Amino acid sequence: MINIQKIKQDFPILSQKIYGKELVYLDNGATTQKPIQVIEKLKSFYSEINSNIHRGVHYLSNKSTEEYENARKTVKEFINAKSTKEIIFTKGTTEAINLVAFSFGETFINEGDEILVSQTEHHSNIVPWQMMCKRKGAKLVVIPAKANGELDLEKYKLLLNSRTKLVAVAHVSNSLGIINSVKEIIDEAHKVGAKVLIDGAQAIQHLKIDVQNLNCDFYTFSGHKIYAETGIGVLFGKEETLNQLSPYQGGGDMIKTVSFEKTEYADLPFKFEAGTANYVGAVSIAEAIKYLNNIGLQEIENHEKELIDYATEKLLEIEGLKIIGTSKHKTSAISFVLEGIHHYDAGLILDKLGIAVRTGTHCAEPTMKHFGITGTIRASFAIYNTKEDIDKLVLGINKVKLMFG
Amino acid sequence: MINIQKIKQDFPILSQKIYGKELVYLDNGATTQKPIQVIEKLKSFYSEINSNIHRGVHYLSNKSTEEYENARKTVKEFINAKSTKEIIFTKGTTEAINLVAFSFGETFINEGDEILVSQTEHHSNIVPWQMMCKRKGAKLVVIPAKANGELDLEKYKLLLNSRTKLVAVAHVSNSLGIINSVKEIIDEAHKVGAKVLIDGAQAIQHLKIDVQNLNCDFYTFSGHKIYAETGIGVLFGKEETLNQLSPYQGGGDMIKTVSFEKTEYADLPFKFEAGTANYVGAVSIAEAIKYLNNIGLQEIENHEKELIDYATEKLLEIEGLKIIGTSKHKTSAISFVLEGIHHYDAGLILDKLGIAVRTGTHCAEPTMKHFGITGTIRASFAIYNTKEDIDKLVLGINKVKLMFG
Amino acid sequence: MTIEEVQNQIIEEFEIFEDWMDKYEYIIELGNNLEPYDDKNKTTSNLIQGCQSRVWLNAEMKDGKIIFSADSDAIITKGIIALLIRVVNNRTPEEVMNADFSFIEKIGLRENLSPTRANGLVSMIKNMKAYGLAFYSKEK
Amino acid sequence: MTIEEVQNQIIEEFEIFEDWMDKYEYIIELGNNLEPYDDKNKTTSNLIQGCQSRVWLNAEMKDGKIIFSADSDAIITKGIIALLIRVVNNRTPEEVMNADFSFIEKIGLRENLSPTRANGLVSMIKNMKAYGLAFYSKEK
Ligand SMILES: Cc1ncc(COP(=O)(O)O)c(C=O)c1O
Ligand SMILES: Cc1ncc(COP(=O)(O)O)c(C=O)c1O
């Protein structure tokens, strides 16, 4: 059995007091906290190993390079990619999506082509496509959501056609916590020859990911949401597809040879990693994955399922509280509104009680529009959260209701 | 007076043994090591403050945001920018240059326009411009170098014309250590209405930078070369110019409002910072700057001047050693070749002696071509290096000569 | 009373609060009692879009003084708006233009003015001063 | 001798070296004594571009066996090439195709095969095996 109290002790920040109160951190969708194992790894890496990678023939450089490439292997195994060539380190999900939007756009998109994104995406999975479509004269088409926040797959199928070149959908929507039916979305897209990018920023830390089983063409996530550093993320892409794409950024390390007349690009994965890679960030992802594997992904999923079920039950008992996104397929995040109370007001008071939640649009304005609201209060969970955290949230909400009643 | 022994003790990695020998780290051009102050800051940030910025209304989020924005202020003051709006955090120099190449290209470059780069640039200041020129049908024009590695300013002036839209030049060339006459380059470019980007990756850690005095339009550098983390860098841009550029990456935090019909971008500097910023990286830059300010920039410059003068003198005493790039205006890096000995062979043997230098083309193939060589051995210095380090290098080179003699 | 005197008055008022609860309850009360905002002034040009709460701000000249009115969808934001208006309402453009709002920090509400743009208050203060400047320039 | 036997022989030879100096001096000697490479085979298609040192590799079939020749501009790289050739030269395509080169690690030269692509040796081994596969397929 998973021992949450012990896990909690691995996260130094969780013993912080906020305004003299114990911190109840329920903003894990925005970023997760880091276990001491990851923090200590940063320290030991910078104190014992650090040197630029791929660049020197000296001992430390080789050692750094080895740790970096091992991190790539760890990620490859974690998501079951076929080859380390399919693992590109980026600075985060947002950059990964921008990379695909640009490079796929340059290579494959012509005027009149269509890109599909869903109504419930994070801005990072909307704006890059808008920008690319504008540049290329392509069309951004929206997969509508149903009243409960699930994507309308029937309508989705009708939208697919021979002009559809790429479908970009979140595995788990950040504002609602809903797990989208990505397998079906991918299979349907492939029938018309479209590629699929899955934004896994809110999935990788909660669900076991198998990119071969999903059969997605691209999968993206951020280190900072999976207990690792900020400034690092991953783009998985099928080798064959990545090979076809033109590079995104130019610079050191992504070239074979450079001359003013002709520059040849390096092979995968380096072709997409221009400049000094954030090798320490990559190592921190590997360390975080090791930490999660030690606990066990199934254990984590079970624990987080228990949390969301408990939270849903307890929150629904509160009068005037309405959950936004009532699909049954959810993980680790609940969005809700309080009748007659603005989410900002609620968030401010909860904060004073030491409870960190996120309020607002969650970088998902079109989702808010879909529900006809200006924002929600979102409680999002991670491995170190407990039922007591949820009890405190419930108490906090009741206090909020009292103050604004 | 500067106390190097004391400074050295601030850098834990320097007490490492390599193959049982004391580490002599002379690969600072590739990346610098980190003082304990920076390492401890990472630890305390992740243990006490960490939370996503600009996103929550809660205590930790506000605190993280404050530290991030203070880091921006620290950088602004360090390079004497006019406003924090002019400081964009990127993942490094390479990304900063790619950002400008893309956004400037989209906004200002038309077919037939010209971009000038010098013969002695790092690949990161060549390839992004090649890619952009190709996309836009513009022309990449090369500012030639003289035999001693200095740029030929007479020829440069002749190349400038009304089609010249941008000039991109390194402040200090990474492969030669030569300080280019950037002030004159900038002034001349402005006469024909061209903007200037200065790649400061090898200057920021050695020279006092004043972007207002330089009057450059863009200035870039990397955190990892100035004693801070990997995965973070800075783009300075004049507010007026940045305001005109279209954004580079799209996503969370760089928008005002998003809808599928119309997306409005945020104001500076956020417009260019899509996705979760590497706020911890930014904080590490601020911490490193604080460290340097404590020592005193003038002190650092003096010490490093002493080192390069001493190294030049001692190296020139070695028979068969030829310095590449013999300009008098140099800082902190010396490139050289050994008659009849391949740089790779030399580097391997030096490594076995615990001496870390970089060998090869230093991501500057056109520079090597200019000198008709395939690579050099480069020793590059930082604040913690001493004359003893250079003595050890000289002994090492003599050993190399013996082995291959 | 000068702007400074009003600010000092507010600071004194806030000194009696023993804890944040009392303070915020007072702010909520201020928010609930804020002078109603004329719906016809809820125009886009009067809207300040914070990430979290929205603020509307209207300014008119009357007898050489600026009359501010404002609204927000969040009560706490409204409460702080009430304080800001109390400080600068019915004053000359020059006074408004040069007003400092340091009392916000002194009564412990600085977190509400963080650069996160969350509630729009920072922009609101900027806009108030901009009105001051605009009317001042027009007078000249 | 089988490939394995040659590898074991090399491993034994290297066991006598007391320190890295002796070992590298021997590799340098091997490099200096590497069979001269025919300049006409220094073609672009035979070139393996490492970041640091360049390697040329040529392969020809003779009586059912592959004859390798190779060169590099760096002596240490040449020395290691000499060892690689000693292991797989004059062998059937099938043998070459399936060769493992674990002796490199066992004699403590693994750092020379790092994925940094610095010296081109990793690519050289790949290319040797590719030649094996190519000739093998042709024979079928
Ligand atoms: C002059 C110069 N420009 C650009 C770069 C690229 O910097 P980074 O790899 O940190 O993006 C470097 C560093 O290698 C450099 O020395
Ligand atoms: C679903 C989703 N996509 C994309 C992102 C953007 O990730 P990042 O800000 O790490 O680039 C996020 C995180 O906020 C997210 O939740």
Short mmCIF file of N, CA, C and O in Angstrom, two decimals, chain A residues 153-154 156-167 182-196 214-215 217 238:
data_model
loop_
_atom_site.label_atom_id
_atom_site.label_comp_id
_atom_site.label_asym_id
_atom_site.label_seq_id
_atom_site.Cartn_x
_atom_site.Cartn_y
_atom_site.Cartn_z
N LEU A 153 -17.82 13.31 -30.01
CA LEU A 153 -17.11 12.50 -31.00
C LEU A 153 -17.90 12.28 -32.29
O LEU A 153 -17.32 12.11 -33.36
N GLU A 154 -19.21 12.32 -32.17
CA GLU A 154 -20.02 12.17 -33.39
C GLU A 154 -19.76 13.36 -34.31
O GLU A 154 -19.52 13.19 -35.51
N TYR A 156 -17.22 15.28 -34.17
CA TYR A 156 -15.80 15.21 -34.56
C TYR A 156 -15.63 14.41 -35.84
O TYR A 156 -14.96 14.84 -36.79
N LYS A 157 -16.28 13.25 -35.89
CA LYS A 157 -16.13 12.40 -37.08
C LYS A 157 -16.63 13.11 -38.33
O LYS A 157 -16.06 12.94 -39.41
N LEU A 158 -17.67 13.90 -38.16
CA LEU A 158 -18.21 14.62 -39.32
C LEU A 158 -17.26 15.72 -39.79
O LEU A 158 -17.27 16.10 -40.96
N LEU A 159 -16.45 16.22 -38.87
CA LEU A 159 -15.53 17.31 -39.24
C LEU A 159 -14.31 16.79 -40.00
O LEU A 159 -13.66 17.54 -40.74
N LEU A 160 -13.95 15.55 -39.79
CA LEU A 160 -12.77 14.98 -40.45
C LEU A 160 -13.02 14.84 -41.94
O LEU A 160 -14.07 14.38 -42.36
N ASN A 161 -12.01 15.25 -42.70
CA ASN A 161 -12.13 15.08 -44.15
C ASN A 161 -10.73 15.11 -44.76
O ASN A 161 -9.73 15.22 -44.04
N SER A 162 -10.66 15.03 -46.05
CA SER A 162 -9.35 14.89 -46.70
C SER A 162 -8.48 16.14 -46.55
O SER A 162 -7.28 16.09 -46.75
N ARG A 163 -9.08 17.27 -46.19
CA ARG A 163 -8.28 18.47 -45.97
C ARG A 163 -7.69 18.52 -44.55
O ARG A 163 -6.80 19.30 -44.27
N THR A 164 -8.22 17.68 -43.67
CA THR A 164 -7.73 17.65 -42.29
C THR A 164 -6.30 17.11 -42.27
O THR A 164 -6.06 15.97 -42.64
N LYS A 165 -5.37 17.93 -41.82
CA LYS A 165 -3.98 17.50 -41.84
C LYS A 165 -3.49 17.10 -40.44
O LYS A 165 -2.58 16.30 -40.30
N LEU A 166 -4.08 17.71 -39.43
CA LEU A 166 -3.61 17.42 -38.07
C LEU A 166 -4.72 17.70 -37.06
O LEU A 166 -5.51 18.64 -37.24
N VAL A 167 -4.79 16.85 -36.05
CA VAL A 167 -5.75 17.02 -34.95
C VAL A 167 -4.94 17.19 -33.67
O VAL A 167 -4.04 16.39 -33.40
N VAL A 182 -8.88 9.82 -26.33
CA VAL A 182 -7.86 10.08 -27.33
C VAL A 182 -7.63 8.91 -28.28
O VAL A 182 -7.33 9.10 -29.45
N LYS A 183 -7.79 7.70 -27.76
CA LYS A 183 -7.56 6.54 -28.64
C LYS A 183 -8.50 6.59 -29.84
O LYS A 183 -8.07 6.43 -30.99
N GLU A 184 -9.75 6.84 -29.56
CA GLU A 184 -10.74 6.89 -30.65
C GLU A 184 -10.46 8.09 -31.56
O GLU A 184 -10.57 7.99 -32.79
N ILE A 185 -10.11 9.21 -30.95
CA ILE A 185 -9.81 10.42 -31.73
C ILE A 185 -8.65 10.15 -32.69
O ILE A 185 -8.68 10.53 -33.86
N ILE A 186 -7.64 9.47 -32.18
CA ILE A 186 -6.46 9.17 -33.00
C ILE A 186 -6.83 8.23 -34.15
O ILE A 186 -6.50 8.47 -35.31
N ASP A 187 -7.53 7.17 -33.82
CA ASP A 187 -7.88 6.18 -34.84
C ASP A 187 -8.72 6.80 -35.96
O ASP A 187 -8.50 6.54 -37.13
N GLU A 188 -9.67 7.63 -35.56
CA GLU A 188 -10.53 8.26 -36.57
C GLU A 188 -9.72 9.21 -37.47
O GLU A 188 -9.92 9.24 -38.68
N ALA A 189 -8.82 9.96 -36.85
CA ALA A 189 -8.02 10.91 -37.63
C ALA A 189 -7.16 10.16 -38.64
O ALA A 189 -7.02 10.58 -39.80
N HIS A 190 -6.60 9.06 -38.20
CA HIS A 190 -5.73 8.29 -39.11
C HIS A 190 -6.50 7.78 -40.33
O HIS A 190 -5.92 7.62 -41.40
N LYS A 191 -7.78 7.55 -40.15
CA LYS A 191 -8.59 7.06 -41.28
C LYS A 191 -8.60 8.05 -42.44
O LYS A 191 -8.71 7.66 -43.59
N VAL A 192 -8.52 9.34 -42.12
CA VAL A 192 -8.48 10.33 -43.21
C VAL A 192 -7.05 10.79 -43.48
O VAL A 192 -6.82 11.76 -44.20
N GLY A 193 -6.10 10.11 -42.85
CA GLY A 193 -4.69 10.45 -43.13
C GLY A 193 -4.16 11.63 -42.35
O GLY A 193 -3.08 12.14 -42.65
N ALA A 194 -4.90 12.06 -41.34
CA ALA A 194 -4.41 13.19 -40.53
C ALA A 194 -3.51 12.69 -39.42
O ALA A 194 -3.67 11.58 -38.92
N LYS A 195 -2.55 13.50 -39.03
CA LYS A 195 -1.70 13.20 -37.89
C LYS A 195 -2.36 13.73 -36.61
O LYS A 195 -3.21 14.63 -36.69
N VAL A 196 -1.94 13.19 -35.48
CA VAL A 196 -2.55 13.62 -34.22
C VAL A 196 -1.48 13.99 -33.19
O VAL A 196 -0.54 13.22 -32.96
N LEU A 214 -1.28 4.03 -27.91
CA LEU A 214 -2.13 5.14 -28.35
C LEU A 214 -2.04 5.33 -29.86
O LEU A 214 -2.99 5.70 -30.52
N ASN A 215 -0.81 5.10 -30.36
CA ASN A 215 -0.54 5.29 -31.79
C ASN A 215 -0.65 6.76 -32.22
O ASN A 215 -0.94 7.06 -33.38
N ASP A 217 0.83 10.49 -33.14
CA ASP A 217 2.00 10.89 -33.92
C ASP A 217 2.92 11.79 -33.11
O ASP A 217 4.13 11.79 -33.30
N LYS A 238 6.74 10.35 -33.76
CA LYS A 238 7.13 9.13 -34.47
C LYS A 238 8.34 9.44 -35.35
O LYS A 238 8.38 10.47 -36.03
#
